[in-house]
PDB file of C-alpha atoms in Angstrom:
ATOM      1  CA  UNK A   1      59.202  42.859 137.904  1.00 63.00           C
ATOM      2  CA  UNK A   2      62.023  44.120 140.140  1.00 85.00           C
ATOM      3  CA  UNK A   3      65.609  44.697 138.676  1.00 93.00           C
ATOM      4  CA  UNK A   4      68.670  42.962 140.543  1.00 94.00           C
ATOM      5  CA  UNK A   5      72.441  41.812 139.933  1.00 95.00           C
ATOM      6  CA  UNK A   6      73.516  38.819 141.309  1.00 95.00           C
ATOM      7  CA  UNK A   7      77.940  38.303 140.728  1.00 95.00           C
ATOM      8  CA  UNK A   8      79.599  35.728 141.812  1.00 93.00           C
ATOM      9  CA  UNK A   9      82.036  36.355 144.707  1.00 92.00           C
ATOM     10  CA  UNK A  10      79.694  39.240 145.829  1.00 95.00           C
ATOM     11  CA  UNK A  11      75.841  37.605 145.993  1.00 94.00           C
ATOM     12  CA  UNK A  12      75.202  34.913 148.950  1.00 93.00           C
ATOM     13  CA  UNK A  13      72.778  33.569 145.880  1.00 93.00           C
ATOM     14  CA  UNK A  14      75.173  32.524 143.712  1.00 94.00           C
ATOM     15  CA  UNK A  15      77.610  30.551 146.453  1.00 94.00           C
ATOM     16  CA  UNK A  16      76.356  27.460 145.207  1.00 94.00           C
ATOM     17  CA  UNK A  17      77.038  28.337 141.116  1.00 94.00           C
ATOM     18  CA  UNK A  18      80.426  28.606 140.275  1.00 92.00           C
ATOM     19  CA  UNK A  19      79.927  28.641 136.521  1.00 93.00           C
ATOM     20  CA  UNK A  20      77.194  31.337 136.999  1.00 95.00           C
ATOM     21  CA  UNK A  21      79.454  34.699 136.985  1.00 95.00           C
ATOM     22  CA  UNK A  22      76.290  37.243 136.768  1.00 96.00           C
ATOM     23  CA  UNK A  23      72.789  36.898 136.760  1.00 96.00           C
ATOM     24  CA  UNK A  24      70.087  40.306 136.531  1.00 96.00           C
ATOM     25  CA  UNK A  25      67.237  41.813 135.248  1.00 96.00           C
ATOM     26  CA  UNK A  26      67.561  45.517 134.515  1.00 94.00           C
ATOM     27  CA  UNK A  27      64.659  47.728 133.772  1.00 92.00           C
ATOM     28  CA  UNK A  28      65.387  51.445 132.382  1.00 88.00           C
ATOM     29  CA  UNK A  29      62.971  53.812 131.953  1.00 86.00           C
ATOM     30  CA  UNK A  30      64.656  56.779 130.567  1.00 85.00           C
ATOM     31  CA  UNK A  31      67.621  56.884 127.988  1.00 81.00           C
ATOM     32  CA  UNK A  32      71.066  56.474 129.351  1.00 84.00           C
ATOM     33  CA  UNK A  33      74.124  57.450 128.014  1.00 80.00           C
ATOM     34  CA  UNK A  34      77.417  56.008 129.275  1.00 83.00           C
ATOM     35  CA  UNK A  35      75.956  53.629 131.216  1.00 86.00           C
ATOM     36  CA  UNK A  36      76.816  50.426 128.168  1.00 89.00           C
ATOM     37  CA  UNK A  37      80.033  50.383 127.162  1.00 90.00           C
ATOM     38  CA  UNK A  38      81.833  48.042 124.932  1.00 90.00           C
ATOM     39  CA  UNK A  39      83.026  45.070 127.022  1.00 90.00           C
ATOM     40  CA  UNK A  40      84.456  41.613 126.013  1.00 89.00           C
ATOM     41  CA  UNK A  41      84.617  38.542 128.567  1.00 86.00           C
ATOM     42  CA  UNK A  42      85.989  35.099 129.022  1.00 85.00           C
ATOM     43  CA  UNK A  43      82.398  33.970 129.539  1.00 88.00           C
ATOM     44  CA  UNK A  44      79.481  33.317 127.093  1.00 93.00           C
ATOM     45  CA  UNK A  45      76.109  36.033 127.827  1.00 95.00           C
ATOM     46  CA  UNK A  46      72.738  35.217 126.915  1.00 96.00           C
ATOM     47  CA  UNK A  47      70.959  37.891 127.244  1.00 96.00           C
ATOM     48  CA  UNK A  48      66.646  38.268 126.671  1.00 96.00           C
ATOM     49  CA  UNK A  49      64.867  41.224 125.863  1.00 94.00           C
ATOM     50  CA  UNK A  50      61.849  41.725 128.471  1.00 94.00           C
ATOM     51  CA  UNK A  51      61.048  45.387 126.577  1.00 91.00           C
ATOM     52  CA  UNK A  52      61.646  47.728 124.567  1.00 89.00           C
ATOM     53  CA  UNK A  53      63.930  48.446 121.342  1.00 87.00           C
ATOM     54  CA  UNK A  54      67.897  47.923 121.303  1.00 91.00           C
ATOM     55  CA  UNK A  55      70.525  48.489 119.363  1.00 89.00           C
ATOM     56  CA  UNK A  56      73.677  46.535 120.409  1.00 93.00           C
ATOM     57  CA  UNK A  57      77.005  45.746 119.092  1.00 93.00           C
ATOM     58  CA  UNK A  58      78.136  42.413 119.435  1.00 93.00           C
ATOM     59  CA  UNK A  59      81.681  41.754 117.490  1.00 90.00           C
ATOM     60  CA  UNK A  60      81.508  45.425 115.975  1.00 89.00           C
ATOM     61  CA  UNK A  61      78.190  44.640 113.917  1.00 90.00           C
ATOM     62  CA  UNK A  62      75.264  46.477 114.970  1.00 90.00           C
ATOM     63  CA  UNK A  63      72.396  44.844 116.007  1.00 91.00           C
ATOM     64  CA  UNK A  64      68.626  45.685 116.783  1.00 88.00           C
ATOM     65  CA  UNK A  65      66.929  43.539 119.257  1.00 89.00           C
ATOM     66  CA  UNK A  66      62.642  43.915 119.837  1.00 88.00           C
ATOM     67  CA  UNK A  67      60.859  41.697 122.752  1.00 92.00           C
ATOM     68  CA  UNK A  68      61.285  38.029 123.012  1.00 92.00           C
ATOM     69  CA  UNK A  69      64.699  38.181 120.777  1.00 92.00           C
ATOM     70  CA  UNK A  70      67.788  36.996 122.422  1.00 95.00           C
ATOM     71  CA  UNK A  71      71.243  37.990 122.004  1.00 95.00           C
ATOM     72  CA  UNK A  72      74.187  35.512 122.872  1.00 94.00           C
ATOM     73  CA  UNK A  73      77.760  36.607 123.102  1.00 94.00           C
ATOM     74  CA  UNK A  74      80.485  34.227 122.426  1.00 90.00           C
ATOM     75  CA  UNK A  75      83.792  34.324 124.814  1.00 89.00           C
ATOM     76  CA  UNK A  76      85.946  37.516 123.906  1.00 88.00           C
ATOM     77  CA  UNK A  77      83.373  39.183 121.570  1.00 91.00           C
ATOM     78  CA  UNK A  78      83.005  43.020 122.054  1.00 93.00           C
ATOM     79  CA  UNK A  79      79.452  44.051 123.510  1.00 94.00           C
ATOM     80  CA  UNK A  80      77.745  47.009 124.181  1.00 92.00           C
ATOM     81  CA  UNK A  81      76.496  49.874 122.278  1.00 90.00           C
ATOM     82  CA  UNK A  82      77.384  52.926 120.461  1.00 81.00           C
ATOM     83  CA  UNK A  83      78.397  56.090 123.359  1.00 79.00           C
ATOM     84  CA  UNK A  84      77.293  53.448 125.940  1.00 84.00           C
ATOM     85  CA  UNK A  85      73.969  54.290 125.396  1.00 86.00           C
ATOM     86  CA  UNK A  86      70.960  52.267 126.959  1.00 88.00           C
ATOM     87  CA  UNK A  87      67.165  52.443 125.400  1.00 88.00           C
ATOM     88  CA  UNK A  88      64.226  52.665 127.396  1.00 90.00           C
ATOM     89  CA  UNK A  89      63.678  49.017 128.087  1.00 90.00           C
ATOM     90  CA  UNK A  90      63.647  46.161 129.982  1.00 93.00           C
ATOM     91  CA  UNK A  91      66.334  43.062 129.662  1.00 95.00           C
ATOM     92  CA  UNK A  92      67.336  39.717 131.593  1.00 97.00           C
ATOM     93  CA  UNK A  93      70.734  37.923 131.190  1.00 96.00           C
ATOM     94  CA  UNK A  94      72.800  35.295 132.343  1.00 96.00           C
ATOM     95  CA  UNK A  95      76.832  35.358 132.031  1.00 96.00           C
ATOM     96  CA  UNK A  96      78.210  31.673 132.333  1.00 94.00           C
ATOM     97  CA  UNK A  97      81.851  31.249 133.432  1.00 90.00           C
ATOM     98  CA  UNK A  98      83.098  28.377 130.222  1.00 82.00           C
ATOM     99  CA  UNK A  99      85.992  25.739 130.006  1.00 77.00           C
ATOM    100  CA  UNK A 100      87.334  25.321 126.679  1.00 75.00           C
ATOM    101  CA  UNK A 101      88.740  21.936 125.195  1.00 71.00           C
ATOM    102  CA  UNK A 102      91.712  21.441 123.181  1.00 69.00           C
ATOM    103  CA  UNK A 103      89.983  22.011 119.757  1.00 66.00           C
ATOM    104  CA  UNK A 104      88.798  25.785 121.487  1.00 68.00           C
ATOM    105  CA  UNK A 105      85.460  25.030 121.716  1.00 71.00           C
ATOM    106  CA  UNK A 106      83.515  25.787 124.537  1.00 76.00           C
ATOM    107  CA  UNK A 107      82.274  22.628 127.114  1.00 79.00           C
ATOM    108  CA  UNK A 108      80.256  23.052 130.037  1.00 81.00           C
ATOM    109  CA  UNK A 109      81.442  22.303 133.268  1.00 80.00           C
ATOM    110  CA  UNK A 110      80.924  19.496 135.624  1.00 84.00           C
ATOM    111  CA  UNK A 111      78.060  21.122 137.173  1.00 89.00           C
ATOM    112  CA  UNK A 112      76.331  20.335 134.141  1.00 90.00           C
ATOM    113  CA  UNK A 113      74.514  16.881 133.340  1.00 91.00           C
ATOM    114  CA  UNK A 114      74.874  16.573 129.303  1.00 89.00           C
ATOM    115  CA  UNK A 115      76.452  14.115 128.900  1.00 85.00           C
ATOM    116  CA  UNK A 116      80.272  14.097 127.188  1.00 81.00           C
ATOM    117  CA  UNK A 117      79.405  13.880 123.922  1.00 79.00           C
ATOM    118  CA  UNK A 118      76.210  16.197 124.009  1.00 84.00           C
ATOM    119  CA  UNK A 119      78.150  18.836 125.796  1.00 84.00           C
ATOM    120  CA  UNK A 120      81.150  18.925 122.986  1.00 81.00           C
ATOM    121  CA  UNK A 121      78.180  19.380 120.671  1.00 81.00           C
ATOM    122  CA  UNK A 122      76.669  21.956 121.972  1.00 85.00           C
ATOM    123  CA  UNK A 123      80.170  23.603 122.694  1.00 84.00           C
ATOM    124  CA  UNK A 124      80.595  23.394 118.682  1.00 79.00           C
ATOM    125  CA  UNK A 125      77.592  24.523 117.397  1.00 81.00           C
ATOM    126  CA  UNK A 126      77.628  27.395 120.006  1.00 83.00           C
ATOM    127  CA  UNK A 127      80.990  27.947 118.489  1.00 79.00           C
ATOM    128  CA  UNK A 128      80.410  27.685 114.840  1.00 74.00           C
ATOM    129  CA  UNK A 129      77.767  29.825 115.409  1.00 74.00           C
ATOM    130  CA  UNK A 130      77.822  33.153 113.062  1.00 71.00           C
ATOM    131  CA  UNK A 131      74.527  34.894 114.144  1.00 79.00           C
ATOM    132  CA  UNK A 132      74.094  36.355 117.486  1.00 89.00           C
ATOM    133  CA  UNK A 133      71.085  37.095 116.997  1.00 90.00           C
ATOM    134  CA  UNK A 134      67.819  34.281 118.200  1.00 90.00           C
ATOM    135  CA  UNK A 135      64.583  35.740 116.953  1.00 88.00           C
ATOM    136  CA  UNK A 136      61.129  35.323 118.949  1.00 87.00           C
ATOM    137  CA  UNK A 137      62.911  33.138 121.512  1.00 92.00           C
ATOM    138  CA  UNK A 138      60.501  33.138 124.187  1.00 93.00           C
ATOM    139  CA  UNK A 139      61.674  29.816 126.094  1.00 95.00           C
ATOM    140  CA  UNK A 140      64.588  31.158 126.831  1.00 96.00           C
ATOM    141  CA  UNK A 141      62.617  34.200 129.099  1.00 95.00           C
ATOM    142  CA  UNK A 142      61.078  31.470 130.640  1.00 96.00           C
ATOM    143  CA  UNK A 143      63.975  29.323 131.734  1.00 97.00           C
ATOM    144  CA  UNK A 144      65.643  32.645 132.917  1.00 97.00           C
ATOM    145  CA  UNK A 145      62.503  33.815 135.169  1.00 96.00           C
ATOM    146  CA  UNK A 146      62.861  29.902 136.630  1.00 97.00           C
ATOM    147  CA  UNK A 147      66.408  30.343 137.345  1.00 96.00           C
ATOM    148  CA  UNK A 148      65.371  33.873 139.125  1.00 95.00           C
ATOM    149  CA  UNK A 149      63.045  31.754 141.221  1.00 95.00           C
ATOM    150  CA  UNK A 150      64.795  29.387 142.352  1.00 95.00           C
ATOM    151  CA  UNK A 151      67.962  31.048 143.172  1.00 94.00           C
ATOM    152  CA  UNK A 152      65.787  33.160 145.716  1.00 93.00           C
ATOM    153  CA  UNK A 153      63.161  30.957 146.393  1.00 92.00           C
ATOM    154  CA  UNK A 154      65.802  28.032 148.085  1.00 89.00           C
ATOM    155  CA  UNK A 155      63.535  25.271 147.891  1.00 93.00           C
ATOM    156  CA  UNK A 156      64.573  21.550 148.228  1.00 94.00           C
ATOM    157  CA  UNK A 157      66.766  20.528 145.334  1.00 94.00           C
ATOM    158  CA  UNK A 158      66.955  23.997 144.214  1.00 95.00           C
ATOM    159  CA  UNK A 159      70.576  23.664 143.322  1.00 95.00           C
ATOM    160  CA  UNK A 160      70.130  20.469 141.081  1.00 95.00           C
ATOM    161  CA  UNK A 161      67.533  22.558 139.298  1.00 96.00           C
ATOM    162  CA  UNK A 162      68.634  25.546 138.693  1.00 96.00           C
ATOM    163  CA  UNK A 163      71.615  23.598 136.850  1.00 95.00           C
ATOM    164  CA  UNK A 164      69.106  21.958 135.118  1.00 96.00           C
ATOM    165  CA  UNK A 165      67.843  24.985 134.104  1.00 96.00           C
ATOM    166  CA  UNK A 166      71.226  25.877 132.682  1.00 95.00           C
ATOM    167  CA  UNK A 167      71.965  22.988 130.722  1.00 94.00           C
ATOM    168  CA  UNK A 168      68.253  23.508 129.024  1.00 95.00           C
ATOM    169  CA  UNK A 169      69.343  27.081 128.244  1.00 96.00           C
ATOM    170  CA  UNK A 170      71.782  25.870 126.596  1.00 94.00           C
ATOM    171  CA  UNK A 171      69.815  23.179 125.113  1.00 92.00           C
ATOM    172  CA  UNK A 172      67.270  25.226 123.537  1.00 93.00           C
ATOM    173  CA  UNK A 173      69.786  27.986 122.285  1.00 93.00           C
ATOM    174  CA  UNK A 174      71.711  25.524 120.480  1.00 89.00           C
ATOM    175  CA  UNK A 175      68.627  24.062 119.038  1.00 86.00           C
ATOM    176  CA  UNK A 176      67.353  27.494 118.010  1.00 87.00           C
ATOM    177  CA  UNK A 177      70.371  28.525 116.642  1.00 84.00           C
ATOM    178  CA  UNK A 178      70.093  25.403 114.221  1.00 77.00           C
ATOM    179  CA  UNK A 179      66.568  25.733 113.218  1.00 73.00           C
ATOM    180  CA  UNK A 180      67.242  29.901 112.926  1.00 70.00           C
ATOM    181  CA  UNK A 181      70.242  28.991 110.467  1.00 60.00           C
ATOM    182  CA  UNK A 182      68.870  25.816 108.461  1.00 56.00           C
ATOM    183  CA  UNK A 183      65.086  25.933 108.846  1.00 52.00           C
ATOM    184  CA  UNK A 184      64.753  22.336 106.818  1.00 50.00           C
ATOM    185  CA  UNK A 185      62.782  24.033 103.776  1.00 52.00           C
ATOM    186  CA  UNK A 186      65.672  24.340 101.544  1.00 58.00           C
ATOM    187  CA  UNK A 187      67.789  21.160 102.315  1.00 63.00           C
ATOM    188  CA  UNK A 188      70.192  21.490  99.272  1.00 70.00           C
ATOM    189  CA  UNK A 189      71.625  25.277 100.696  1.00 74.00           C
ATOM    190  CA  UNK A 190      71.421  23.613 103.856  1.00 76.00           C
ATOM    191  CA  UNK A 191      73.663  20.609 103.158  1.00 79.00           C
ATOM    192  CA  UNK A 192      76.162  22.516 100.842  1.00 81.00           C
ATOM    193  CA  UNK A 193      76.470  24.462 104.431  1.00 81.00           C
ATOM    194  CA  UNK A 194      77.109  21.695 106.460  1.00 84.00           C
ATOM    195  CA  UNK A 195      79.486  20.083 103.802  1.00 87.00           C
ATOM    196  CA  UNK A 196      81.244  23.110 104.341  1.00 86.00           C
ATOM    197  CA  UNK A 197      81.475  23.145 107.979  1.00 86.00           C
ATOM    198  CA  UNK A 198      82.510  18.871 108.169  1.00 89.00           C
ATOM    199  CA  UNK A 199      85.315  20.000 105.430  1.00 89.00           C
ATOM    200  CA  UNK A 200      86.624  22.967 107.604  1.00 87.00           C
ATOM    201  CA  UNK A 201      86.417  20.460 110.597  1.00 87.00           C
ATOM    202  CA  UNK A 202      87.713  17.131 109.694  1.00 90.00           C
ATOM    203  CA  UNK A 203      89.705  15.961 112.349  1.00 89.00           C
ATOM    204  CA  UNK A 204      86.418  16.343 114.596  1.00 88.00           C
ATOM    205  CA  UNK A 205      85.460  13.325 115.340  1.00 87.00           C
ATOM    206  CA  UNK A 206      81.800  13.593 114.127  1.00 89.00           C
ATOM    207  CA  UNK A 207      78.745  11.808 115.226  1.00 88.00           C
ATOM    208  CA  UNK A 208      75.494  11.586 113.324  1.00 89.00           C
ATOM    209  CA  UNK A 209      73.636  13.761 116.287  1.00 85.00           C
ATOM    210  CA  UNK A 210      76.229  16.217 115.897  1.00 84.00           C
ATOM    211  CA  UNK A 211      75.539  16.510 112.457  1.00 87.00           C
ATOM    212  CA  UNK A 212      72.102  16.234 112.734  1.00 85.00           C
ATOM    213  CA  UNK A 213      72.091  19.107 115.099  1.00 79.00           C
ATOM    214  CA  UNK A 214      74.194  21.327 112.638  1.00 79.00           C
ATOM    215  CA  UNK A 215      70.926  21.425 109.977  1.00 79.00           C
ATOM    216  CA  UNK A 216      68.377  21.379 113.076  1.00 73.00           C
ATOM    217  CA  UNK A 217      66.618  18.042 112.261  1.00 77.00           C
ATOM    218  CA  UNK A 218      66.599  14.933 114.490  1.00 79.00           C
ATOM    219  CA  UNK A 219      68.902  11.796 113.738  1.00 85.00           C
ATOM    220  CA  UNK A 220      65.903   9.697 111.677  1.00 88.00           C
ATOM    221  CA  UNK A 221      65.094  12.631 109.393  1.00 85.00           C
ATOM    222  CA  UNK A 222      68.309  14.311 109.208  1.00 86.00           C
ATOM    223  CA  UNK A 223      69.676  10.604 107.777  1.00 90.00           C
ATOM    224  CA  UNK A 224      66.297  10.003 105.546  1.00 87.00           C
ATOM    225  CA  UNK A 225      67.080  13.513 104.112  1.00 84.00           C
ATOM    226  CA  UNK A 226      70.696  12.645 103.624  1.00 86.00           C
ATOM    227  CA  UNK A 227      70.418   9.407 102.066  1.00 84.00           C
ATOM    228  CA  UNK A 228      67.725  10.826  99.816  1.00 80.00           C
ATOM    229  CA  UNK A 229      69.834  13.422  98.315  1.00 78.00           C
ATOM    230  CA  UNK A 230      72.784  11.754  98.588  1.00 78.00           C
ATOM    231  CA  UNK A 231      72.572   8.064  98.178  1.00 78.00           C
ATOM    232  CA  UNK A 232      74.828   7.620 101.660  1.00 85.00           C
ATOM    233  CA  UNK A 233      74.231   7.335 104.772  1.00 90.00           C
ATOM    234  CA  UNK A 234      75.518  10.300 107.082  1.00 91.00           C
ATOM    235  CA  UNK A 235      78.529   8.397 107.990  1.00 92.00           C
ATOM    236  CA  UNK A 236      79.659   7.194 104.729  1.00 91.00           C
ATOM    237  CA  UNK A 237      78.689  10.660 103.656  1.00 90.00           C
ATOM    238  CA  UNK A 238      81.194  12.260 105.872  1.00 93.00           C
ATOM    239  CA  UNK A 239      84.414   9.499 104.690  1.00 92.00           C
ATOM    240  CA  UNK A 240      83.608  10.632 101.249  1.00 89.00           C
ATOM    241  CA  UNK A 241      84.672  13.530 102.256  1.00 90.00           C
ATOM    242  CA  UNK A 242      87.638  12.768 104.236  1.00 93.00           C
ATOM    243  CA  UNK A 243      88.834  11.119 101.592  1.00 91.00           C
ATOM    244  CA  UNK A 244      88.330  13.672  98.883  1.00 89.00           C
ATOM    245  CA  UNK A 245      89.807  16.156 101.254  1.00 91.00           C
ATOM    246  CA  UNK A 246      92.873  13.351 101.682  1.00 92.00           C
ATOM    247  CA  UNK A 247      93.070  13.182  97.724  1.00 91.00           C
ATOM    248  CA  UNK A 248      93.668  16.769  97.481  1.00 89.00           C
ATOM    249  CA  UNK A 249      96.753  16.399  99.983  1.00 92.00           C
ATOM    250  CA  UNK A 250      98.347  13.445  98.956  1.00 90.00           C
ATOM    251  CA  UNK A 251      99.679  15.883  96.140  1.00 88.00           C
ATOM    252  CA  UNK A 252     100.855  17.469  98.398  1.00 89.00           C
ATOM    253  CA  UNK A 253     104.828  15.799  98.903  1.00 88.00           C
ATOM    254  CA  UNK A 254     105.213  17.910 101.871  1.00 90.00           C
ATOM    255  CA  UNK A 255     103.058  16.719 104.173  1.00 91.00           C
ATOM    256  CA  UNK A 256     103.099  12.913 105.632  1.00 92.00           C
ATOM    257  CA  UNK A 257     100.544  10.049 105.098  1.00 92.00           C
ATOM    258  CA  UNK A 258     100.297   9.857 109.103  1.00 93.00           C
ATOM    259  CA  UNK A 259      99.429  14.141 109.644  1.00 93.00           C
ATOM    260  CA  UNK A 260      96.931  13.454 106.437  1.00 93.00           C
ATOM    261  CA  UNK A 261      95.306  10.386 108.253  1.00 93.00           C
ATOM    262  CA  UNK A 262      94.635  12.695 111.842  1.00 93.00           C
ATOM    263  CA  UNK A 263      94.136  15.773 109.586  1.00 92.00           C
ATOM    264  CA  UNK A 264      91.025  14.444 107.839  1.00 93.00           C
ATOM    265  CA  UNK A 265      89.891  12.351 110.991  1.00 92.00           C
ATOM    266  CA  UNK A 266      90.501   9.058 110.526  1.00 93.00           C
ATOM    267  CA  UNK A 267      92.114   7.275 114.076  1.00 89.00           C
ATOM    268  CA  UNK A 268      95.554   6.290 112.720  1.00 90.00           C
ATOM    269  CA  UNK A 269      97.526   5.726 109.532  1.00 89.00           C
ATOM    270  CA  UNK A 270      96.133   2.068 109.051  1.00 92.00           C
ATOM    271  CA  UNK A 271      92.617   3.056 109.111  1.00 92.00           C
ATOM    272  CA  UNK A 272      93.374   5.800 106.618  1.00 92.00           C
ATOM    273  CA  UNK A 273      95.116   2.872 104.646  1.00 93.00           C
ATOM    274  CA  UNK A 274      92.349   0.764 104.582  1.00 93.00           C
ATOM    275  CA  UNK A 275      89.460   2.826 103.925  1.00 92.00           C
ATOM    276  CA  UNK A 276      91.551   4.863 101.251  1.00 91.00           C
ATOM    277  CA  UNK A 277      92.083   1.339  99.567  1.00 91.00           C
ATOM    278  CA  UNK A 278      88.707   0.271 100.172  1.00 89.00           C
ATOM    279  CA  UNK A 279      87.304   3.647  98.386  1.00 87.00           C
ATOM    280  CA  UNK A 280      89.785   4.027  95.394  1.00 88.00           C
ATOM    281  CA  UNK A 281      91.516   0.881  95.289  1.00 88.00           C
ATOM    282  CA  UNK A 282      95.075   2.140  96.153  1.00 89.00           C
ATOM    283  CA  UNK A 283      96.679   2.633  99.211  1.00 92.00           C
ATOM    284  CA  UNK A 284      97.423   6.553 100.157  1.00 92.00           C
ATOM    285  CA  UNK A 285     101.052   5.892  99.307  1.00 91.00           C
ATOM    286  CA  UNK A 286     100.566   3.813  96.049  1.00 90.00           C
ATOM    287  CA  UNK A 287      98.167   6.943  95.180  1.00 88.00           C
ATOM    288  CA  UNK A 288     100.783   9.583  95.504  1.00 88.00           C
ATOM    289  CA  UNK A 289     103.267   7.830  93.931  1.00 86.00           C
ATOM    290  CA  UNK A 290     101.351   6.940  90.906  1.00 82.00           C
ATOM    291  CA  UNK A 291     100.014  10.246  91.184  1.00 77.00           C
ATOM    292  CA  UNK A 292     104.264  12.151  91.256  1.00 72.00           C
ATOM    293  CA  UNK A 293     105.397  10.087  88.417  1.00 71.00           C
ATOM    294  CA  UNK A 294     102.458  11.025  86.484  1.00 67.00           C
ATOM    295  CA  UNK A 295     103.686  14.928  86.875  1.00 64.00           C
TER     296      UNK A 295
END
């Protein structure tokens, strides 16, 4: 295993990859102090651990990462460790240059080939994410030591598959992040979580995937387990809630029935109307004025 750095604007390797700021493998055999210092980026670093034992800070939390874990830091989190110091060890990483969208969250590039939809996804989940931390990750060592080989190996197609390679990093991290969070044995903690998340995130225009994705389960078993404890399907799951959520505001004088419609993600004023209606037999501004002479 030989160490390297490739950066972007410095490494003929990386000419082709834009979005790929810094890509390296760094072995250390003796204890280092000063050498890791606290740094926070624009980009998002994946980093896997080869070797050794190390304790990291990611966000000010301390952190202790063992072989085949994987650490991923979000844009503008703090990283490094305490006095810069760097364990005996060996470690690979990737730092990926990010676009954000209007919500914030993070969306790959046009390099990449997810699709729209699956790329705003993963950009959410990688952003709701509250654990840096993927356990006994070792897929993602794997799709880093292809990466490595094709970026110096310059076969046919090379470029088309190293960003292939990319967009199943990201893949799998989102995926492990979901089944790391929500492993599926304990579906009621696991569905009073995402209620949580869909109520801090109305205006998101959710799909079932999405959802699905947030509890790591496919679409058919995410919706069986739904329905089951439930009695809804995923969808009509999620207007519940928008229109509990809209309930709560209508009380609210100050704010209008149009920013309550976008607020709790419904496409304009008349869909709010008619699925309020359809729901609770009133329409939203029937509700709140039955609901202000009542006070």
């Amino acid at each position: 295993m030989n160490q390297f750095v490739l950066q972007h604007g410095k490494s003929a390797e990386l000419r082709l990859f834009p979005h790929m700021l810094e890509v390296g493998i760094k072995k250390n055999g003796s204890i280092q102090l000063n050498t890791f210092l606290t740094t926070a980026t624009e980009g998002i670093r994946i980093y896997y651990i080869i070797e050794g034992k190390f304790e990291w800070r990611i966000n000010h939390q301390p952190y202790v990462f063992y072989p085949g874990d994987v650490a991923v830091i979000m844009p503008g989190a703090p990283f490094g460790s305490d006095n810069g110091v760097l364990e005996i060890g060996a470690f690979t990483w990737i730092h990926l240059g990010i676009h954000k969208g209007e919500n914030g969250h993070i969306l790959p590039g046009k390099w990449s080939g997810l699709s729209e939809s699956e790329g705003a996804a993963i950009g959410k989940i990688l952003s709701l994410n509250s654990s840096p931390v993927l356990s006994r990750f070792n897929e993602a060592g794997k799709i880093l030591k292809c990466i490595h080989a094709e970026l110096f190996g310059h076969e046919i197609g090379y470029q088309a598959r190293i960003n292939h390679q990319v967009d199943d990093l990201l893949i799998q991290v989102t995926r492990h992040m979901t089944r790391q969070s929500h492993p599926g044995r304990d579906f009621p903690k696991t569905f009073m979580r995402l209620e949580q998340v869909l109520r801090e995130n109305l205006s998101h225009q959710w799909t079932v995937e999405e959802m699905a994705a947030l509890v790591g389960l496919g679409t058919t078993l995410f919706t069986e387990r739904v329905k089951s404890y439930s009695g809804f399907s995923p969808i009509n799951y999620l207007i519940n809630i928008r229109i509990s959520e809209a309930i709560k505001l209508l009380k609210r004088p100050d704010i209008s029935v149009t920013d309550i419609a976008l607020d709790t993600g419904f496409y304009s004023s008349q869909h709010f109307s008619t699925t309020f209606k359809k729901l609770t037999g009133y329409r939203p501004s029937e509700f709140r004025k039955n609901h202000l002479s009542n006070q």
